[in-house]
Coordinates of C-alpha atoms in Angstrom, one line a residue:
X243 CA -4.4 39.2 -14.0
X244 CA -1.7 36.6 -12.9
X245 CA -2.2 33.5 -14.5
X246 CA -2.6 30.4 -12.2
X247 CA -1.0 27.0 -11.8
X248 CA -4.2 25.9 -13.6
X249 CA -4.3 28.5 -16.2
X250 CA -0.3 27.7 -17.2
X251 CA -1.5 23.6 -17.3
X252 CA -4.4 24.1 -19.7
X253 CA -2.0 26.9 -22.0
X254 CA 0.4 23.9 -22.3
X255 CA -2.3 21.0 -22.4
X256 CA -4.1 22.3 -25.4
X257 CA -1.0 23.1 -27.5
X258 CA 0.2 19.1 -26.1
X259 CA -3.5 17.5 -27.6
X260 CA -3.2 20.0 -30.4
X261 CA 0.3 18.0 -31.4
X262 CA -1.1 14.7 -30.2
X263 CA -4.0 15.2 -33.0
X264 CA -1.4 16.0 -35.6
X265 CA 1.1 12.9 -34.9
X266 CA -2.1 10.3 -34.2
X267 CA -5.2 11.1 -35.9
X268 CA -8.7 10.6 -34.1
X269 CA -9.6 7.6 -36.2
X270 CA -6.0 5.8 -35.7
X271 CA -6.8 6.7 -31.8
X272 CA -10.1 4.8 -31.9
X273 CA -9.1 2.3 -33.4
X274 CA -6.5 2.0 -30.5
X275 CA -9.3 2.0 -28.1
X276 CA -11.8 -0.3 -29.4
X277 CA -9.0 -2.9 -29.5
X278 CA -8.1 -2.5 -25.6
X279 CA -8.8 -4.9 -23.4
X280 CA -12.8 -4.8 -21.6
X281 CA -13.4 -1.7 -19.3
X282 CA -12.9 -2.8 -15.4
X283 CA -15.9 -1.7 -13.3
X284 CA -14.4 1.4 -11.7
X285 CA -17.5 3.1 -10.0
X286 CA -18.9 0.0 -8.8
X287 CA -15.9 -1.4 -7.0
X288 CA -15.8 1.9 -5.3
X289 CA -19.3 1.7 -4.3
X290 CA -19.3 -2.2 -3.0
X291 CA -16.0 -1.1 -0.4
X292 CA -17.6 1.7 0.8
X293 CA -20.1 -0.3 2.2
X294 CA -18.2 -1.9 4.5
X295 CA -15.3 -0.1 4.9
X296 CA -13.9 2.1 2.8
X297 CA -12.9 2.5 -0.9
X298 CA -9.5 3.7 -2.0
X299 CA -8.3 5.5 -5.1
X300 CA -4.6 4.9 -4.5
X301 CA -2.4 7.2 -6.9
X302 CA 0.6 6.8 -8.5
X303 CA 2.1 10.1 -8.8
X304 CA 6.0 11.2 -9.0
X305 CA 6.3 14.5 -8.2
X306 CA 3.6 17.8 -8.4
X307 CA 3.9 21.4 -8.7
X308 CA 3.3 22.6 -5.4
X309 CA 5.9 19.5 -3.9
X310 CA 8.0 18.6 -7.0
X311 CA 9.8 15.6 -6.9
X312 CA 7.8 12.6 -4.7
X313 CA 9.7 9.4 -5.1
X314 CA 12.6 9.1 -6.7
X315 CA 12.0 5.2 -6.5
X316 CA 9.7 5.5 -9.0
X317 CA 8.4 2.2 -10.8
X318 CA 4.9 2.4 -11.8
X319 CA 4.4 -2.1 -12.5
X320 CA 5.8 -2.3 -8.6
X321 CA 3.3 0.5 -7.1
X322 CA 0.8 -0.6 -8.6
X323 CA 1.5 -4.3 -7.2
X324 CA 1.8 -3.3 -3.9
X325 CA -1.2 -0.9 -3.5
X326 CA -3.2 -3.7 -5.0
X327 CA -1.9 -5.9 -2.4
X328 CA -2.7 -3.6 0.6
X329 CA -6.0 -3.2 -0.4
X330 CA -6.4 -0.8 -2.6
X331 CA -9.5 -0.7 -4.4
X332 CA -8.7 1.6 -7.5
X333 CA -5.6 3.1 -8.9
X334 CA -5.1 6.6 -10.8
X335 CA -2.2 7.0 -12.4
X336 CA -1.1 10.8 -13.6
X337 CA -0.2 11.2 -17.3
X338 CA 0.6 14.4 -17.5
X339 CA 4.4 15.0 -18.0
X340 CA 5.3 18.6 -17.6
X341 CA 3.9 19.4 -14.2
X342 CA 3.7 15.6 -12.5
X343 CA 6.2 13.8 -14.2
X344 CA 3.5 11.2 -15.5
X345 CA 3.8 9.6 -18.7
X346 CA 1.0 7.4 -20.6
X347 CA 3.3 4.4 -20.6
X348 CA 2.9 4.2 -16.8
X349 CA -0.8 3.8 -17.0
X350 CA -0.4 1.0 -19.5
X351 CA 2.2 -0.4 -16.9
X352 CA 0.3 -0.1 -14.2
X353 CA -3.1 -1.7 -15.3
X354 CA -1.3 -4.5 -16.5
X355 CA 0.6 -5.1 -13.2
X356 CA -2.7 -5.9 -11.2
X357 CA -6.8 -6.6 -11.8
X358 CA -7.7 -3.2 -10.3
X359 CA -9.4 -0.3 -12.1
X360 CA -7.8 2.5 -13.2
X361 CA -8.4 6.5 -13.6
X362 CA -6.4 8.5 -16.1
X363 CA -5.2 11.5 -13.8
X364 CA -4.9 14.6 -16.4
X365 CA -6.2 17.3 -17.4
X366 CA -8.9 16.9 -19.7
X367 CA -10.6 19.3 -22.4
X368 CA -10.9 17.0 -25.6
X369 CA -12.8 13.8 -26.6
X370 CA -9.7 13.2 -28.1
X371 CA -8.1 12.8 -24.8
X372 CA -11.2 10.6 -23.5
X373 CA -10.7 7.9 -26.6
X374 CA -7.0 8.0 -25.7
X375 CA -7.6 7.4 -22.1
X376 CA -9.5 4.3 -23.2
X377 CA -6.5 3.3 -25.8
X378 CA -4.2 3.0 -23.0
X379 CA -6.8 0.6 -21.1
X380 CA -8.2 3.4 -18.7
X381 CA -11.0 2.5 -17.1
X382 CA -12.2 6.0 -15.9
X383 CA -11.0 9.1 -16.6
X384 CA -11.0 12.7 -14.6
X385 CA -12.9 16.2 -15.1
X386 CA -12.2 19.2 -13.4
X387 CA -14.8 21.5 -13.0
X388 CA -12.5 24.2 -12.5
X389 CA -10.9 24.2 -16.2
X390 CA -13.8 23.2 -18.1
X391 CA -16.9 24.7 -19.1
X392 CA -20.5 22.9 -18.8
X393 CA -20.3 22.6 -22.7
X394 CA -16.8 21.0 -22.2
X395 CA -18.0 18.8 -19.1
X396 CA -20.8 17.4 -20.6
X397 CA -19.0 16.2 -23.8
X398 CA -16.1 14.7 -22.0
X399 CA -18.7 12.6 -19.9
X400 CA -20.9 11.8 -22.7
X401 CA -17.3 10.4 -24.4
X402 CA -16.4 8.7 -21.5
X403 CA -19.8 7.2 -21.4
X404 CA -20.0 5.5 -25.1
X405 CA -16.6 3.9 -24.6
X406 CA -18.1 2.5 -21.6
X407 CA -15.7 4.4 -18.8
X408 CA -16.7 6.1 -15.7
X409 CA -15.9 9.7 -14.9
X410 CA -15.2 11.4 -11.8
X411 CA -16.4 15.1 -11.4
X412 CA -14.3 17.2 -9.4
X413 CA -15.0 20.1 -7.7
X414 CA -13.0 22.7 -5.2
X415 CA -16.1 25.0 -4.2
X416 CA -20.1 25.4 -4.2
X417 CA -20.1 26.7 -7.8
X418 CA -18.4 24.1 -9.0
X419 CA -20.5 21.4 -7.0
X420 CA -23.7 23.1 -8.4
X421 CA -22.4 22.5 -11.9
X422 CA -21.6 18.9 -11.3
X423 CA -25.2 18.7 -10.0
X424 CA -26.1 18.7 -13.6
X425 CA -23.8 15.7 -14.9
X426 CA -25.1 12.2 -14.7
X427 CA -22.0 10.6 -13.3
X428 CA -22.2 9.0 -9.6
X429 CA -19.2 10.1 -8.5
X430 CA -18.2 13.5 -7.5
X431 CA -14.3 14.4 -6.1
X432 CA -14.1 16.7 -3.7
X433 CA -10.4 18.5 -3.8
X434 CA -9.3 19.7 -0.7
X435 CA -6.5 21.3 -2.9
X436 CA -7.5 24.3 -4.1
X437 CA -6.1 24.3 -7.9
X438 CA -5.6 27.6 -8.3
X439 CA -3.5 28.2 -5.0
X440 CA -2.7 25.0 -4.3
X441 CA -3.2 24.9 -1.1
X442 CA -5.1 22.0 1.3
X443 CA -7.5 22.1 3.7
X444 CA -9.8 19.2 4.9
X445 CA -12.5 21.7 6.0
X446 CA -13.7 21.6 2.1
X447 CA -14.9 18.2 2.2
X448 CA -16.5 19.1 5.5
X449 CA -18.2 22.2 4.1
X450 CA -19.2 21.0 1.1
X451 CA -20.4 17.3 1.4
X452 CA -23.8 18.5 2.9
X453 CA -24.8 19.7 -0.5
X454 CA -24.0 16.3 -2.4
X455 CA -26.9 14.5 -3.5
X456 CA -27.6 11.2 -1.4
X457 CA -27.0 8.6 -4.3
X458 CA -24.0 10.3 -5.3
X459 CA -20.4 8.8 -4.1
X460 CA -18.2 11.5 -2.1
X461 CA -14.7 11.0 -2.9
X462 CA -12.6 13.2 -0.7
X463 CA -9.1 14.0 -2.6
X464 CA -6.1 15.4 -1.4
X465 CA -4.4 16.1 2.1
X466 CA -5.2 12.9 3.6
X467 CA -2.5 11.1 5.3
X468 CA -3.5 9.2 8.3
X469 CA -6.2 6.4 9.7
X470 CA -8.0 9.6 11.8
X471 CA -8.3 11.7 8.9
X472 CA -10.4 9.3 6.6
X473 CA -12.4 8.6 9.7
X474 CA -12.7 12.1 10.0
X475 CA -14.2 12.7 6.7
X476 CA -16.8 9.4 6.9
X477 CA -18.3 11.3 9.5
X478 CA -18.9 13.6 6.9
X479 CA -20.3 11.0 4.8
X480 CA -17.2 10.5 2.7
X481 CA -16.0 6.7 2.5
X482 CA -13.9 6.7 -0.9
X483 CA -10.1 8.7 -0.7
X484 CA -7.9 9.4 -3.6
X485 CA -4.7 9.4 -1.9
X486 CA -1.4 9.5 -3.6
X487 CA 1.6 11.7 -2.1
X488 CA 1.1 10.3 1.9
X489 CA 1.8 6.7 0.2
X490 CA 4.2 7.7 -2.2
X491 CA 6.3 8.8 0.4
X492 CA 6.3 5.7 2.4
X493 CA 9.0 2.9 2.0
X494 CA 7.0 -0.1 2.3
X495 CA 3.6 1.1 0.2
X496 CA 2.0 -2.4 0.6
X497 CA 2.3 -2.2 4.5
X498 CA 1.4 1.7 4.5
X499 CA -1.8 1.0 2.1
X500 CA -3.1 -2.1 4.5
X501 CA -2.4 0.3 7.6
X502 CA -4.0 3.3 6.6
X503 CA -7.2 1.1 5.9
X504 CA -7.3 -1.1 8.9
X505 CA -9.9 0.4 11.3
X506 CA -12.6 1.9 8.9
X507 CA -15.6 4.0 10.6
X508 CA -18.4 1.9 10.2
X509 CA -21.3 3.2 8.9
X510 CA -24.0 4.0 11.3
X511 CA -21.5 4.3 13.7
X512 CA -21.1 7.7 13.7

């Protein structure tokens, strides 16, 4: 059977984590995590924003495996400040290098440039990465159900909780959503991009949203480009969005962010 993009990412990521552990022992990473600046409330900020408008997790993303280079003029500090000025609620910063041209330093720079909570966007398999995320200043981690076992998901979520961080649990089909329901996190990310084929369809949020528990927050991810896309997803209960590529391609990121969020579909106005 041919390896998927996700399989290839997992293979190199496990090698990368092993190399990181050899270069810097867990005890040293944990010491850095304890010395990091206090955690900013990630999920709470999104819940607050979604009560009257939309919550936006704006992504700082230089490239992707499917699209290649997305933004040549790439400066995490400038982009973070633009997102914050444009009304974003939180940031997501890619720290994976081989597939996304991300870097751990990008997260540090972005968080220092504003007061928004920050998600470490990476492929997490080991609790070492969770401690490392906190050491970098992350306020939330991503757990991709397509890429981890139930035991790994629980371990990662528990580690995040121990460091005071939130966890965004990402799913892209009903089986993954059923598994995610066994976790404690209040945030369920429905990825409209199939991580095995990298094809995108907003029907993923449309079809899965009805199965998400009422006390959970739906975060619609990928394939969102216009205010109409957001209002359409809001009709299906998603009032929080993770958006990167469509904003990263804009010359004026601040204005593009403000425009995208300008006219939210009001709760109850469906």
